[in-house]
């Protein structure tokens, strides 16, 4: 019996750790699902997945993960990045009155980052593996 | 009734006796030849293989010509030749005399000066990211780096490297040096006489292809979300540069902020459309848009070095150029305030890649 107590405590700790990871995993799953849907040209469904992912990241106060995902797509696939940016802009608009449970400063910083990156993406749309026509 | 002979293919699918031995010997020979071919070609990586560890993920792989595959040995030979004064007719000049690394491989002069002191009508062009160029020279119809490299070597009006007429003498300087011969053999394995002018050109071209500039503050800002090197003025300048009003990016576009680029898998659609009259010369003249990467260290500007500052260049385009006859309709002029000129210049300065300008891998190996 005495040996069961440390084992039970360890199992309980493990369960707590797993539970604590669950929302982050759910956010990542939603993000990955969004990318998969984009690759299948299921654009509207992809945007919904991205919105779900952003809600989950915000709940964990880990919007930096969303930023990281956007930058990864920006470098590797502008089409995917543009879709995620559209979702992020919509998400910010949706939560502007409530800040999505985030500290006001954190939400404002994310909002500003989204606006800046959106402007950059629009300005540099041709600054990829393209060659402009010269007329 | 005559017995039917087996079909002619039967012997191939069901070999017996001596014919079986011949087939197996032929197959073994073919296999060994394939291994030999693989072992030779395995020494020469593809462009993707060579550049995969040398480029950030947002930069395309440059195009490598099939007849000049790249290798470390060839690049190193090219670097040594690039900076070797023995490559000029009178032994006083190297490619590096005009293409200085600290100035993004330009020379800071309005007009290039050759090995005999003759002045060139044109300003030295930067070699930064030259691997991506679809054409070479200010207004030359030269479509490969190898073809362009021969120009300064052979040019007599004016004399640049002064190679012409002294080829045998110049080659002998290298062919009689056992260390140089060894380097040529390493760069061109399997060749009986590797010390040759074509191989010198190929080696120098290979070195120039690795002169890739990708790490400016703007690159880090745009592709790595690291804005520490971007001042507020530079960030405002980004918007101006890519605006429809100023149209800078129409000519200085793509990943290289230049005219048409060429990299793995792409081809220029209309080679004759690569050149444009920017209203600088007193008579109609069309030029290629050079890269704006590291532009802050490559003054003076334009094909004739006639504009000494970046703000001067912006003002030139704001006025719509100096001359109107033959001028491109893209050089139409625009309104811009003094503070906006400062912002645009700040952005151009953010295209400076200090890593590129100081990378020991691109430096002169003959200086101890």
PDB file of C-alpha atoms in Angstrom, chain A residues 78-126:
ATOM      1  CA  UNK A  78       2.587  33.318 -48.892  1.00  0.00           C
ATOM      2  CA  UNK A  79      -0.818  31.959 -49.828  1.00  0.00           C
ATOM      3  CA  UNK A  80      -1.115  30.223 -46.462  1.00  0.00           C
ATOM      4  CA  UNK A  81       0.220  33.287 -44.685  1.00  0.00           C
ATOM      5  CA  UNK A  82      -2.326  35.515 -46.397  1.00  0.00           C
ATOM      6  CA  UNK A  83      -5.130  33.230 -45.245  1.00  0.00           C
ATOM      7  CA  UNK A  84      -3.894  33.221 -41.659  1.00  0.00           C
ATOM      8  CA  UNK A  85      -3.541  36.995 -41.802  1.00  0.00           C
ATOM      9  CA  UNK A  86      -7.146  37.294 -42.937  1.00  0.00           C
ATOM     10  CA  UNK A  87      -8.192  35.134 -39.981  1.00  0.00           C
ATOM     11  CA  UNK A  88      -6.077  37.157 -37.575  1.00  0.00           C
ATOM     12  CA  UNK A  89      -7.528  40.447 -38.788  1.00  0.00           C
ATOM     13  CA  UNK A  90     -11.055  39.096 -38.374  1.00  0.00           C
ATOM     14  CA  UNK A  91     -10.189  37.723 -34.946  1.00  0.00           C
ATOM     15  CA  UNK A  92      -8.824  41.077 -33.769  1.00  0.00           C
ATOM     16  CA  UNK A  93     -11.923  42.838 -35.046  1.00  0.00           C
ATOM     17  CA  UNK A  94     -14.135  40.324 -33.272  1.00  0.00           C
ATOM     18  CA  UNK A  95     -12.435  40.911 -29.924  1.00  0.00           C
ATOM     19  CA  UNK A  96     -11.604  44.606 -30.039  1.00  0.00           C
ATOM     20  CA  UNK A  97     -14.274  45.477 -27.526  1.00  0.00           C
ATOM     21  CA  UNK A  98     -13.354  42.665 -25.128  1.00  0.00           C
ATOM     22  CA  UNK A  99      -9.638  41.878 -25.675  1.00  0.00           C
ATOM     23  CA  UNK A 100     -10.389  38.114 -25.685  1.00  0.00           C
ATOM     24  CA  UNK A 101      -9.476  37.757 -22.031  1.00  0.00           C
ATOM     25  CA  UNK A 102      -5.968  39.015 -22.648  1.00  0.00           C
ATOM     26  CA  UNK A 103      -4.391  41.886 -20.737  1.00  0.00           C
ATOM     27  CA  UNK A 104      -5.266  45.073 -22.614  1.00  0.00           C
ATOM     28  CA  UNK A 105      -1.631  45.820 -23.446  1.00  0.00           C
ATOM     29  CA  UNK A 106      -1.063  42.318 -24.836  1.00  0.00           C
ATOM     30  CA  UNK A 107      -4.133  42.555 -27.050  1.00  0.00           C
ATOM     31  CA  UNK A 108      -3.146  46.015 -28.263  1.00  0.00           C
ATOM     32  CA  UNK A 109       0.348  44.784 -29.092  1.00  0.00           C
ATOM     33  CA  UNK A 110      -1.030  41.877 -31.088  1.00  0.00           C
ATOM     34  CA  UNK A 111      -3.469  44.188 -32.856  1.00  0.00           C
ATOM     35  CA  UNK A 112      -0.633  46.544 -33.824  1.00  0.00           C
ATOM     36  CA  UNK A 113       1.528  43.632 -34.968  1.00  0.00           C
ATOM     37  CA  UNK A 114      -1.259  42.304 -37.182  1.00  0.00           C
ATOM     38  CA  UNK A 115      -1.733  45.706 -38.798  1.00  0.00           C
ATOM     39  CA  UNK A 116       1.991  46.166 -39.391  1.00  0.00           C
ATOM     40  CA  UNK A 117       2.529  42.684 -40.844  1.00  0.00           C
ATOM     41  CA  UNK A 118      -0.551  43.042 -43.019  1.00  0.00           C
ATOM     42  CA  UNK A 119       0.775  46.289 -44.502  1.00  0.00           C
ATOM     43  CA  UNK A 120       4.179  44.685 -45.061  1.00  0.00           C
ATOM     44  CA  UNK A 121       2.666  41.680 -46.792  1.00  0.00           C
ATOM     45  CA  UNK A 122       0.628  43.892 -49.127  1.00  0.00           C
ATOM     46  CA  UNK A 123       3.611  46.105 -49.933  1.00  0.00           C
ATOM     47  CA  UNK A 124       5.976  43.246 -50.627  1.00  0.00           C
ATOM     48  CA  UNK A 125       3.626  40.951 -52.491  1.00  0.00           C
ATOM     49  CA  UNK A 126       6.141  40.707 -55.351  1.00  0.00           C
TER      50      UNK A 126
END
